[in-house]
């Protein structure tokens, strides 16, 4: 069966904190992020390679899977004079696409996370949770998310996107522990994709 495949790197201009992946030739989309700290609100960047796959076409009411494969990355030990000590309680949200219904989900792989990731359904959103901690300067790989869906009616399109429309409606959240001189603070970070292109596109056809 033919597949629709998209690879993208999520990132924006860096202020005090950065999650980065290795250099690769890939389209770039932006994840706008904000950290609330005792020094005020800071804008920051998270970079994360994503390889998403789904069938190009399916029959009405057929079951199929989408996968969101998150590429390896690393945390810097220090950025802009701030020491990044660790990241905890990372949550990544992927909505269940319109014109489909949820069947099940699972995680595979992942490394350097110092915890067991979980996935759960919250309404129509699959939420991947990584308790951590992931230490500053460490390499990591988030697990691959596979979601099994049931297609809707013929003539519709099923698109996979990341969740998030604003800092108040984030698709990615985490807690970052940052040290400056002798002061350590834990800052909540909220991110949303901007822009938010479709990662996969599946057409529902009476015959495939």
mmCIF file with all atom_site columns, N, CA and C in Angstrom, residues 116-154:
data_model
loop_
_atom_site.group_PDB
_atom_site.id
_atom_site.type_symbol
_atom_site.label_atom_id
_atom_site.label_alt_id
_atom_site.label_comp_id
_atom_site.label_asym_id
_atom_site.label_entity_id
_atom_site.label_seq_id
_atom_site.pdbx_PDB_ins_code
_atom_site.Cartn_x
_atom_site.Cartn_y
_atom_site.Cartn_z
_atom_site.occupancy
_atom_site.B_iso_or_equiv
_atom_site.pdbx_formal_charge
_atom_site.auth_seq_id
_atom_site.auth_comp_id
_atom_site.auth_asym_id
_atom_site.auth_atom_id
_atom_site.pdbx_PDB_model_num
ATOM 1   N N  . UNK A 1 116 ? 9.605   5.579  32.084 1.00 0.00 ? 116 UNK A N  1
ATOM 2   C CA . UNK A 1 116 ? 8.815   4.816  31.115 1.00 0.00 ? 116 UNK A CA 1
ATOM 3   C C  . UNK A 1 116 ? 7.739   5.710  30.530 1.00 0.00 ? 116 UNK A C  1
ATOM 4   N N  . UNK A 1 117 ? 7.830   6.044  29.245 1.00 0.00 ? 117 UNK A N  1
ATOM 5   C CA . UNK A 1 117 ? 6.793   6.884  28.629 1.00 0.00 ? 117 UNK A CA 1
ATOM 6   C C  . UNK A 1 117 ? 5.452   6.152  28.600 1.00 0.00 ? 117 UNK A C  1
ATOM 7   N N  . UNK A 1 118 ? 4.379   6.920  28.600 1.00 0.00 ? 118 UNK A N  1
ATOM 8   C CA . UNK A 1 118 ? 3.034   6.359  28.500 1.00 0.00 ? 118 UNK A CA 1
ATOM 9   C C  . UNK A 1 118 ? 2.250   7.150  27.470 1.00 0.00 ? 118 UNK A C  1
ATOM 10  N N  . UNK A 1 119 ? 1.178   6.549  26.949 1.00 0.00 ? 119 UNK A N  1
ATOM 11  C CA . UNK A 1 119 ? 0.264   7.247  26.056 1.00 0.00 ? 119 UNK A CA 1
ATOM 12  C C  . UNK A 1 119 ? -1.150  6.972  26.535 1.00 0.00 ? 119 UNK A C  1
ATOM 13  N N  . UNK A 1 120 ? -1.964  8.004  26.555 1.00 0.00 ? 120 UNK A N  1
ATOM 14  C CA . UNK A 1 120 ? -3.356  7.859  26.963 1.00 0.00 ? 120 UNK A CA 1
ATOM 15  C C  . UNK A 1 120 ? -4.224  8.774  26.114 1.00 0.00 ? 120 UNK A C  1
ATOM 16  N N  . UNK A 1 121 ? -5.502  8.430  26.020 1.00 0.00 ? 121 UNK A N  1
ATOM 17  C CA . UNK A 1 121 ? -6.441  9.223  25.246 1.00 0.00 ? 121 UNK A CA 1
ATOM 18  C C  . UNK A 1 121 ? -7.130  10.210 26.169 1.00 0.00 ? 121 UNK A C  1
ATOM 19  N N  . UNK A 1 122 ? -7.084  11.483 25.799 1.00 0.00 ? 122 UNK A N  1
ATOM 20  C CA . UNK A 1 122 ? -7.757  12.541 26.538 1.00 0.00 ? 122 UNK A CA 1
ATOM 21  C C  . UNK A 1 122 ? -8.738  13.206 25.581 1.00 0.00 ? 122 UNK A C  1
ATOM 22  N N  . UNK A 1 123 ? -10.003 12.801 25.647 1.00 0.00 ? 123 UNK A N  1
ATOM 23  C CA . UNK A 1 123 ? -10.961 13.278 24.657 1.00 0.00 ? 123 UNK A CA 1
ATOM 24  C C  . UNK A 1 123 ? -10.606 12.714 23.301 1.00 0.00 ? 123 UNK A C  1
ATOM 25  N N  . UNK A 1 124 ? -10.282 13.588 22.361 1.00 0.00 ? 124 UNK A N  1
ATOM 26  C CA . UNK A 1 124 ? -9.834  13.151 21.046 1.00 0.00 ? 124 UNK A CA 1
ATOM 27  C C  . UNK A 1 124 ? -8.367  13.526 20.816 1.00 0.00 ? 124 UNK A C  1
ATOM 28  N N  . UNK A 1 125 ? -7.580  13.400 21.863 1.00 0.00 ? 125 UNK A N  1
ATOM 29  C CA . UNK A 1 125 ? -6.156  13.716 21.780 1.00 0.00 ? 125 UNK A CA 1
ATOM 30  C C  . UNK A 1 125 ? -5.347  12.579 22.397 1.00 0.00 ? 125 UNK A C  1
ATOM 31  N N  . UNK A 1 126 ? -4.371  12.050 21.653 1.00 0.00 ? 126 UNK A N  1
ATOM 32  C CA . UNK A 1 126 ? -3.423  11.084 22.206 1.00 0.00 ? 126 UNK A CA 1
ATOM 33  C C  . UNK A 1 126 ? -2.310  11.866 22.888 1.00 0.00 ? 126 UNK A C  1
ATOM 34  N N  . UNK A 1 127 ? -2.082  11.595 24.165 1.00 0.00 ? 127 UNK A N  1
ATOM 35  C CA . UNK A 1 127 ? -1.104  12.346 24.950 1.00 0.00 ? 127 UNK A CA 1
ATOM 36  C C  . UNK A 1 127 ? 0.050   11.425 25.327 1.00 0.00 ? 127 UNK A C  1
ATOM 37  N N  . UNK A 1 128 ? 1.239   11.746 24.839 1.00 0.00 ? 128 UNK A N  1
ATOM 38  C CA . UNK A 1 128 ? 2.451   11.018 25.200 1.00 0.00 ? 128 UNK A CA 1
ATOM 39  C C  . UNK A 1 128 ? 3.094   11.740 26.377 1.00 0.00 ? 128 UNK A C  1
ATOM 40  N N  . UNK A 1 129 ? 3.311   10.999 27.469 1.00 0.00 ? 129 UNK A N  1
ATOM 41  C CA . UNK A 1 129 ? 3.900   11.593 28.670 1.00 0.00 ? 129 UNK A CA 1
ATOM 42  C C  . UNK A 1 129 ? 5.246   10.941 28.979 1.00 0.00 ? 129 UNK A C  1
ATOM 43  N N  . UNK A 1 130 ? 6.250   11.800 29.234 1.00 0.00 ? 130 UNK A N  1
ATOM 44  C CA . UNK A 1 130 ? 7.586   11.345 29.592 1.00 0.00 ? 130 UNK A CA 1
ATOM 45  C C  . UNK A 1 130 ? 7.958   12.016 30.909 1.00 0.00 ? 130 UNK A C  1
ATOM 46  N N  . UNK A 1 131 ? 7.922   11.283 32.033 1.00 0.00 ? 131 UNK A N  1
ATOM 47  C CA . UNK A 1 131 ? 8.219   11.896 33.336 1.00 0.00 ? 131 UNK A CA 1
ATOM 48  C C  . UNK A 1 131 ? 9.654   12.416 33.447 1.00 0.00 ? 131 UNK A C  1
ATOM 49  N N  . UNK A 1 132 ? 10.634  11.712 32.818 1.00 0.00 ? 132 UNK A N  1
ATOM 50  C CA . UNK A 1 132 ? 12.028  12.100 32.955 1.00 0.00 ? 132 UNK A CA 1
ATOM 51  C C  . UNK A 1 132 ? 12.589  11.738 34.321 1.00 0.00 ? 132 UNK A C  1
ATOM 52  N N  . UNK A 1 133 ? 13.648  12.428 34.779 1.00 0.00 ? 133 UNK A N  1
ATOM 53  C CA . UNK A 1 133 ? 14.232  13.627 34.162 1.00 0.00 ? 133 UNK A CA 1
ATOM 54  C C  . UNK A 1 133 ? 15.228  13.308 33.043 1.00 0.00 ? 133 UNK A C  1
ATOM 55  N N  . UNK A 1 134 ? 15.321  14.225 32.079 1.00 0.00 ? 134 UNK A N  1
ATOM 56  C CA . UNK A 1 134 ? 16.359  14.174 31.062 1.00 0.00 ? 134 UNK A CA 1
ATOM 57  C C  . UNK A 1 134 ? 17.363  15.271 31.411 1.00 0.00 ? 134 UNK A C  1
ATOM 58  N N  . UNK A 1 135 ? 18.595  14.888 31.663 1.00 0.00 ? 135 UNK A N  1
ATOM 59  C CA . UNK A 1 135 ? 19.600  15.842 32.143 1.00 0.00 ? 135 UNK A CA 1
ATOM 60  C C  . UNK A 1 135 ? 20.109  16.736 31.020 1.00 0.00 ? 135 UNK A C  1
ATOM 61  N N  . UNK A 1 136 ? 20.468  17.964 31.383 1.00 0.00 ? 136 UNK A N  1
ATOM 62  C CA . UNK A 1 136 ? 21.104  18.862 30.435 1.00 0.00 ? 136 UNK A CA 1
ATOM 63  C C  . UNK A 1 136 ? 22.382  18.242 29.903 1.00 0.00 ? 136 UNK A C  1
ATOM 64  N N  . UNK A 1 137 ? 22.604  18.346 28.609 1.00 0.00 ? 137 UNK A N  1
ATOM 65  C CA . UNK A 1 137 ? 23.777  17.762 27.982 1.00 0.00 ? 137 UNK A CA 1
ATOM 66  C C  . UNK A 1 137 ? 23.593  16.326 27.530 1.00 0.00 ? 137 UNK A C  1
ATOM 67  N N  . UNK A 1 138 ? 22.434  15.734 27.815 1.00 0.00 ? 138 UNK A N  1
ATOM 68  C CA . UNK A 1 138 ? 22.204  14.327 27.511 1.00 0.00 ? 138 UNK A CA 1
ATOM 69  C C  . UNK A 1 138 ? 21.524  14.138 26.159 1.00 0.00 ? 138 UNK A C  1
ATOM 70  N N  . UNK A 1 139 ? 21.800  12.995 25.526 1.00 0.00 ? 139 UNK A N  1
ATOM 71  C CA . UNK A 1 139 ? 21.098  12.590 24.315 1.00 0.00 ? 139 UNK A CA 1
ATOM 72  C C  . UNK A 1 139 ? 19.845  11.820 24.697 1.00 0.00 ? 139 UNK A C  1
ATOM 73  N N  . UNK A 1 140 ? 18.852  11.850 23.824 1.00 0.00 ? 140 UNK A N  1
ATOM 74  C CA . UNK A 1 140 ? 17.599  11.154 24.108 1.00 0.00 ? 140 UNK A CA 1
ATOM 75  C C  . UNK A 1 140 ? 16.902  10.838 22.797 1.00 0.00 ? 140 UNK A C  1
ATOM 76  N N  . UNK A 1 141 ? 15.936  9.938  22.863 1.00 0.00 ? 141 UNK A N  1
ATOM 77  C CA . UNK A 1 141 ? 15.019  9.730  21.746 1.00 0.00 ? 141 UNK A CA 1
ATOM 78  C C  . UNK A 1 141 ? 13.641  9.448  22.314 1.00 0.00 ? 141 UNK A C  1
ATOM 79  N N  . UNK A 1 142 ? 12.678  10.253 21.920 1.00 0.00 ? 142 UNK A N  1
ATOM 80  C CA . UNK A 1 142 ? 11.309  10.034 22.344 1.00 0.00 ? 142 UNK A CA 1
ATOM 81  C C  . UNK A 1 142 ? 10.735  8.818  21.617 1.00 0.00 ? 142 UNK A C  1
ATOM 82  N N  . UNK A 1 143 ? 9.760   8.143  22.200 1.00 0.00 ? 143 UNK A N  1
ATOM 83  C CA . UNK A 1 143 ? 9.227   6.931  21.576 1.00 0.00 ? 143 UNK A CA 1
ATOM 84  C C  . UNK A 1 143 ? 8.409   7.233  20.327 1.00 0.00 ? 143 UNK A C  1
ATOM 85  N N  . UNK A 1 144 ? 8.272   6.217  19.492 1.00 0.00 ? 144 UNK A N  1
ATOM 86  C CA . UNK A 1 144 ? 7.406   6.306  18.321 1.00 0.00 ? 144 UNK A CA 1
ATOM 87  C C  . UNK A 1 144 ? 5.963   6.066  18.753 1.00 0.00 ? 144 UNK A C  1
ATOM 88  N N  . UNK A 1 145 ? 5.080   6.949  18.315 1.00 0.00 ? 145 UNK A N  1
ATOM 89  C CA . UNK A 1 145 ? 3.656   6.828  18.619 1.00 0.00 ? 145 UNK A CA 1
ATOM 90  C C  . UNK A 1 145 ? 2.945   6.210  17.424 1.00 0.00 ? 145 UNK A C  1
ATOM 91  N N  . UNK A 1 146 ? 2.222   5.120  17.664 1.00 0.00 ? 146 UNK A N  1
ATOM 92  C CA . UNK A 1 146 ? 1.385   4.503  16.635 1.00 0.00 ? 146 UNK A CA 1
ATOM 93  C C  . UNK A 1 146 ? -0.063  4.565  17.107 1.00 0.00 ? 146 UNK A C  1
ATOM 94  N N  . UNK A 1 147 ? -0.924  5.134  16.282 1.00 0.00 ? 147 UNK A N  1
ATOM 95  C CA . UNK A 1 147 ? -2.343  5.254  16.613 1.00 0.00 ? 147 UNK A CA 1
ATOM 96  C C  . UNK A 1 147 ? -3.147  4.490  15.566 1.00 0.00 ? 147 UNK A C  1
ATOM 97  N N  . UNK A 1 148 ? -3.964  3.553  16.028 1.00 0.00 ? 148 UNK A N  1
ATOM 98  C CA . UNK A 1 148 ? -4.832  2.795  15.124 1.00 0.00 ? 148 UNK A CA 1
ATOM 99  C C  . UNK A 1 148 ? -6.196  3.474  15.079 1.00 0.00 ? 148 UNK A C  1
ATOM 100 N N  . UNK A 1 149 ? -6.656  3.710  13.839 1.00 0.00 ? 149 UNK A N  1
ATOM 101 C CA . UNK A 1 149 ? -7.885  4.454  13.605 1.00 0.00 ? 149 UNK A CA 1
ATOM 102 C C  . UNK A 1 149 ? -8.854  3.647  12.747 1.00 0.00 ? 149 UNK A C  1
ATOM 103 N N  . UNK A 1 150 ? -10.100 4.084  12.759 1.00 0.00 ? 150 UNK A N  1
ATOM 104 C CA . UNK A 1 150 ? -11.087 3.565  11.823 1.00 0.00 ? 150 UNK A CA 1
ATOM 105 C C  . UNK A 1 150 ? -11.539 4.712  10.938 1.00 0.00 ? 150 UNK A C  1
ATOM 106 N N  . UNK A 1 151 ? -11.464 4.490  9.622  1.00 0.00 ? 151 UNK A N  1
ATOM 107 C CA . UNK A 1 151 ? -11.784 5.542  8.670  1.00 0.00 ? 151 UNK A CA 1
ATOM 108 C C  . UNK A 1 151 ? -13.269 5.858  8.673  1.00 0.00 ? 151 UNK A C  1
ATOM 109 N N  . UNK A 1 152 ? -13.586 7.097  8.280  1.00 0.00 ? 152 UNK A N  1
ATOM 110 C CA . UNK A 1 152 ? -14.972 7.523  8.153  1.00 0.00 ? 152 UNK A CA 1
ATOM 111 C C  . UNK A 1 152 ? -15.531 7.207  6.783  1.00 0.00 ? 152 UNK A C  1
ATOM 112 N N  . UNK A 1 153 ? -16.378 8.070  6.281  1.00 0.00 ? 153 UNK A N  1
ATOM 113 C CA . UNK A 1 153 ? -17.095 7.804  5.037  1.00 0.00 ? 153 UNK A CA 1
ATOM 114 C C  . UNK A 1 153 ? -16.258 8.154  3.815  1.00 0.00 ? 153 UNK A C  1
ATOM 115 N N  . UNK A 1 154 ? -16.636 7.578  2.683  1.00 0.00 ? 154 UNK A N  1
ATOM 116 C CA . UNK A 1 154 ? -15.940 7.828  1.423  1.00 0.00 ? 154 UNK A CA 1
ATOM 117 C C  . UNK A 1 154 ? -16.034 9.306  1.046  1.00 0.00 ? 154 UNK A C  1
#
